[in-house]
Amino acid sequence: MNPFTENLRHVYQRWKRDTLYQSDFRPSFSIIKLSFIAIFIGVAAALVAFILYRLLGLVTNLAFLQRWSFAFVSPALTTSKWTILLAPVIGGILVGLMARYGSDRIRGHGIPEALEAILFRQSKMSLKVAILKPLSAAITIGTGGPFGAEGPIIMTGGAVGSLIGQVFYLSSMERRVLLVAGATAGMAATFGTPIASVLLAIELLLFELRPRSTIPVAIACFVAAALRPYLLGPGPLFPLPVEFHPGLVDLGMAAVCGALAGLLATLMTAAIYRTEDIFHKLPVHWMWWPLIGAIAVSVGGYIEPQALGVGYDVIDKLLTGQIVGVAILVFMLVKSLMWIIYLGSGTSGGVLA
């Protein structure tokens, strides 16, 4: 190839690259269309969060207090040790049956399943998963499972976004945007954190930082966060003192906490993978694995009832200094072991809280 042709080829490639790059930042009908659909996805994700929390409250009240109520309560309010021992086991059996005869995609904590749909199934998720995932999560957590509801909300919101994308016969890229919009809008509706939800989408699910994807996702997150006070209540999920002026010592301790939290998260992640490997070696069908994991929850709940359930009340007590010293260490140990074993068994539950 002569020098003139080589230079011409480089000029053409540079022009093509610059044109494609600039096209990502130009207004297009696709962005307008996805942004309009994202408004309805934000509303749907907020409703999903509302429904799941009400289901969670209902199952918790039925399982531990034997009453019909949608109020969000702690399983530790029960005075019956037999209830603590039996409720998780019943929940484990029900989730195993739902996974076996409903859909095995309800297993897990939600975010890996959303990633799998994006990477391997052209961002397609089924209506069955959208229905069974929140129901199975409500049963698992409501019967004492030591999980957060955020992961199932993220997966269910993603399923709603994916289903809407399939109804309108969108491309796989557009479906991915709507799936991520639904998933992160569910997180925004839960915590009231639209900006953090958008950043989570960019870092974990979108694999790009472009207006064609971030604008619809941001719209869905802010719509869901705007509806949160009317559905889940106003104010932050974990209120903190307003007057707080951190000094150098506080910032240094925050850095230490961050390092320790990263180390703990790494160890617990490795422990979950190891636990999953152990369950795969058991000579029983995976349908019964949640039952085995639930036994660990029953034992842990018998030792420390506050380790049962989502644990929002415990986080609030930790923030306000109502749990200190050895009680924190006991809670951490029991909660961690319950969480690792039960989640490693393939049940349905979240990990964020």
XYZ file of C-alpha atoms in Angstrom:
353
model
C 0.000 0.000 0.000
C 1.509 3.349 -1.057
C 1.821 6.266 1.422
C -1.034 8.243 -0.182
C -3.475 5.347 0.170
C -2.308 4.677 3.724
C -2.852 8.309 4.718
C -6.257 8.307 3.044
C -7.246 5.199 5.018
C -6.183 6.822 8.308
C -8.129 9.984 7.473
C -11.240 7.935 6.689
C -10.954 5.900 9.905
C -10.523 9.081 11.973
C -13.544 10.663 10.268
C -15.628 7.520 10.878
C -14.601 7.353 14.540
C -15.321 11.048 15.137
C -18.670 10.787 13.356
C -19.741 7.815 15.457
C -18.567 9.550 18.621
C -20.428 12.754 17.814
C -23.576 10.807 16.901
C -23.806 9.631 20.515
C -24.196 13.249 21.621
C -26.673 14.414 19.004
C -30.420 14.512 19.649
C -32.157 11.536 18.096
C -35.635 10.080 17.954
C -34.393 7.000 19.828
C -33.370 9.068 22.872
C -36.703 10.922 22.866
C -38.619 7.660 22.527
C -36.700 5.894 25.301
C -36.926 8.929 27.573
C -40.705 9.001 27.196
C -40.984 5.280 27.952
C -38.601 5.728 30.916
C -41.179 7.942 32.648
C -43.623 5.032 32.801
C -40.849 2.639 33.811
C -39.990 4.914 36.744
C -43.630 4.856 37.845
C -43.752 1.050 37.474
C -40.518 0.577 39.451
C -41.849 2.710 42.305
C -45.041 0.640 42.360
C -42.954 -2.569 42.362
C -41.048 -1.328 45.414
C -44.300 -0.403 47.141
C -45.929 -3.769 46.406
C -42.893 -5.780 47.502
C -42.577 -3.915 50.790
C -46.266 -4.402 51.501
C -45.977 -8.112 50.670
C -42.920 -8.310 52.900
C -44.812 -6.710 55.771
C -47.764 -9.044 55.277
C -45.649 -12.223 55.232
C -43.655 -11.095 58.286
C -46.816 -10.373 60.269
C -48.412 -13.687 59.263
C -45.287 -15.751 59.943
C -44.121 -14.254 63.234
C -47.081 -12.404 64.780
C -49.998 -14.422 63.313
C -51.933 -11.313 62.287
C -53.108 -9.746 59.021
C -51.204 -6.499 58.593
C -49.084 -4.827 55.914
C -47.051 -2.847 58.453
C -43.276 -3.173 58.157
C -42.210 -4.936 61.385
C -39.229 -6.855 62.708
C -39.424 -10.654 63.153
C -37.705 -10.152 66.509
C -41.012 -8.877 67.929
C -42.277 -12.442 68.246
C -42.131 -14.065 71.666
C -42.334 -17.639 70.397
C -39.080 -19.544 69.918
C -40.976 -22.217 67.972
C -42.058 -19.581 65.467
C -38.443 -18.523 65.000
C -37.428 -22.123 64.385
C -40.283 -23.084 62.036
C -40.974 -19.940 59.973
C -37.664 -19.934 58.015
C -38.005 -23.656 57.274
C -41.496 -23.200 55.829
C -40.216 -20.250 53.777
C -37.313 -22.322 52.446
C -39.654 -25.118 51.338
C -42.000 -22.690 49.562
C -39.183 -20.908 47.704
C -37.674 -24.227 46.620
C -41.027 -25.330 45.209
C -41.492 -21.994 43.417
C -38.039 -22.234 41.858
C -38.552 -25.846 40.774
C -42.057 -25.566 39.337
C -42.174 -21.839 38.563
C -38.836 -20.494 37.342
C -35.313 -21.214 38.560
C -34.370 -17.630 37.612
C -35.906 -16.390 40.858
C -32.916 -17.845 42.689
C -30.156 -15.441 43.721
C -30.104 -11.807 44.791
C -31.109 -10.115 41.535
C -28.167 -8.129 40.183
C -26.256 -11.102 38.642
C -29.498 -12.243 37.026
C -29.965 -8.784 35.478
C -26.378 -8.902 34.194
C -26.976 -12.358 32.740
C -30.034 -11.105 30.854
C -28.021 -8.197 29.440
C -24.977 -10.220 28.423
C -26.458 -13.516 27.252
C -30.193 -13.086 26.504
C -30.352 -9.806 24.568
C -31.827 -8.047 27.614
C -34.947 -10.226 27.541
C -36.670 -11.211 30.788
C -39.966 -13.027 31.243
C -43.275 -12.037 32.809
C -43.068 -15.134 35.014
C -39.865 -13.832 36.608
C -41.402 -10.381 37.113
C -44.223 -11.982 39.116
C -42.413 -14.763 40.961
C -39.279 -12.852 41.963
C -40.945 -10.333 44.323
C -43.289 -13.016 45.640
C -40.438 -15.418 46.430
C -38.368 -12.613 47.956
C -41.276 -11.579 50.165
C -41.648 -15.169 51.374
C -37.922 -15.622 51.987
C -37.377 -12.350 53.831
C -40.791 -12.329 55.506
C -40.090 -15.719 57.075
C -36.817 -14.489 58.536
C -34.337 -14.554 55.663
C -31.491 -12.142 56.572
C -31.615 -10.254 53.265
C -32.487 -6.883 51.849
C -35.387 -6.392 49.471
C -33.368 -4.156 47.147
C -31.880 -6.887 44.947
C -35.270 -8.455 44.135
C -36.689 -4.968 43.498
C -33.811 -4.269 41.104
C -34.402 -7.524 39.227
C -38.181 -7.060 39.109
C -37.828 -3.476 37.924
C -35.412 -4.694 35.268
C -37.913 -7.334 34.189
C -40.608 -4.657 33.840
C -38.304 -2.528 31.691
C -37.361 -5.520 29.553
C -40.999 -6.530 29.054
C -41.914 -3.013 27.955
C -39.019 -3.092 25.512
C -40.266 -6.378 24.084
C -43.803 -5.022 23.673
C -42.527 -2.132 21.516
C -40.206 -4.378 19.454
C -37.103 -2.369 20.301
C -33.523 -3.288 19.484
C -31.408 -5.204 21.985
C -29.503 -2.020 22.872
C -32.743 -0.133 23.525
C -34.069 -3.049 25.600
C -30.870 -2.965 27.613
C -31.405 0.720 28.383
C -34.981 0.097 29.519
C -33.980 -2.958 31.570
C -31.308 -0.929 33.368
C -33.736 1.981 33.775
C -36.241 -0.295 35.516
C -33.594 -1.954 37.672
C -31.978 1.245 38.954
C -35.318 3.036 39.301
C -36.272 0.279 41.736
C -33.180 1.092 43.769
C -33.977 4.829 43.624
C -37.502 4.140 44.867
C -36.156 2.072 47.769
C -33.422 4.349 49.072
C -34.495 7.705 47.598
C -31.085 8.008 45.911
C -31.554 8.747 42.186
C -28.006 10.024 41.614
C -26.405 6.979 43.240
C -28.734 4.746 41.213
C -27.637 6.344 37.942
C -23.992 5.905 38.926
C -24.676 2.250 39.747
C -26.204 1.822 36.293
C -23.189 3.363 34.575
C -20.666 1.362 36.564
C -22.362 -2.018 36.711
C -25.028 -2.468 34.033
C -24.754 -0.079 31.075
C -21.075 -0.610 30.220
C -20.982 2.899 28.714
C -21.319 6.598 29.558
C -23.378 8.009 26.697
C -26.478 10.207 26.559
C -28.387 7.583 24.568
C -28.406 5.368 27.666
C -27.812 7.599 30.681
C -30.603 10.115 29.933
C -33.472 7.552 29.935
C -32.001 5.823 32.996
C -31.721 9.140 34.865
C -35.310 10.050 33.995
C -36.629 6.715 35.308
C -34.591 7.027 38.530
C -35.733 10.569 39.296
C -39.377 9.737 38.553
C -39.212 6.737 40.922
C -37.476 8.812 43.614
C -40.101 11.557 43.245
C -42.892 9.033 43.845
C -41.167 7.428 46.846
C -42.514 9.855 49.507
C -46.089 9.148 48.419
C -45.672 5.357 48.367
C -43.029 4.442 50.962
C -42.996 7.560 53.098
C -40.968 10.787 53.222
C -37.496 11.282 54.604
C -34.300 9.230 54.325
C -34.311 5.505 54.946
C -31.688 5.921 57.688
C -31.926 9.423 59.225
C -28.745 10.910 60.653
C -28.108 13.981 62.838
C -28.318 17.156 60.768
C -25.582 19.010 62.667
C -22.403 17.081 61.986
C -19.065 18.643 61.033
C -16.450 15.941 60.418
C -12.854 16.685 61.288
C -9.612 15.067 60.218
C -10.009 12.279 62.771
C -13.498 11.499 61.464
C -12.261 11.417 57.879
C -9.393 9.129 58.908
C -11.773 6.764 60.675
C -14.034 6.809 57.597
C -11.069 5.693 55.489
C -10.383 2.859 57.936
C -14.066 1.845 57.854
C -14.000 1.836 54.064
C -10.935 -0.404 53.981
C -12.422 -2.818 56.514
C -15.778 -2.850 54.706
C -14.035 -3.661 51.425
C -12.100 -6.482 53.073
C -15.247 -7.858 54.739
C -17.204 -7.682 51.469
C -14.422 -9.546 49.659
C -14.291 -12.267 52.292
C -18.073 -12.676 52.378
C -18.268 -12.835 48.582
C -15.627 -15.553 48.535
C -17.503 -17.376 51.311
C -20.746 -17.281 49.295
C -19.032 -18.759 46.233
C -17.495 -21.463 48.404
C -20.882 -22.197 49.983
C -22.500 -22.466 46.542
C -19.838 -24.994 45.542
C -20.587 -27.033 48.669
C -24.324 -27.069 47.926
C -23.636 -28.252 44.362
C -21.885 -31.291 45.808
C -24.832 -32.339 47.968
C -26.592 -35.558 46.864
C -30.043 -33.888 46.888
C -31.988 -31.921 44.281
C -31.360 -28.161 44.308
C -35.052 -27.642 45.118
C -34.265 -28.672 48.713
C -31.194 -26.485 49.106
C -33.175 -23.444 50.392
C -34.655 -25.699 53.068
C -31.156 -26.655 54.232
C -30.099 -23.003 54.218
C -33.237 -22.072 56.161
C -32.207 -24.402 58.990
C -29.117 -22.231 59.494
C -31.418 -19.195 59.660
C -33.579 -20.905 62.292
C -30.559 -21.671 64.460
C -29.124 -18.175 64.007
C -32.483 -16.570 64.754
C -32.816 -18.640 67.904
C -29.424 -17.286 69.074
C -29.957 -13.678 67.925
C -33.545 -12.839 66.857
C -32.520 -9.361 65.667
C -30.512 -11.002 62.873
C -33.745 -12.164 61.209
C -35.300 -10.227 58.364
C -34.170 -7.126 56.484
C -32.591 -5.493 59.523
C -33.464 -1.839 58.879
C -34.326 -1.444 62.546
C -30.923 -2.825 63.543
C -29.124 -0.428 61.186
C -31.039 2.429 62.800
C -30.043 1.196 66.270
C -26.394 0.983 65.178
C -26.518 4.530 63.828
C -28.091 5.870 67.017
C -25.793 3.951 69.389
C -28.438 1.622 70.818
C -26.316 -1.463 70.037
C -22.705 -1.339 71.224
C -19.752 -3.483 72.194
C -20.059 -7.258 72.248
C -23.664 -7.119 71.007
C -22.419 -5.743 67.688
C -19.869 -8.534 67.308
C -22.461 -11.227 68.093
C -24.901 -9.710 65.633
C -22.248 -9.448 62.901
C -21.164 -13.049 63.300
C -24.671 -14.536 63.419
C -26.041 -12.348 60.612
C -23.053 -13.048 58.358
C -23.212 -16.819 58.773
C -26.975 -16.901 58.224
C -26.630 -14.659 55.161
C -23.794 -16.652 53.586
C -25.388 -20.076 54.078
C -28.928 -19.112 53.063
C -27.903 -17.083 50.018
C -25.414 -19.763 49.002
C -28.281 -22.263 49.009
C -29.847 -20.451 46.054
C -32.792 -18.811 47.751
C -34.259 -15.443 46.745
C -32.976 -12.371 48.572
C -30.955 -9.181 48.293
C -27.494 -8.196 49.498
C -27.379 -4.377 49.596
C -28.882 -3.725 53.039
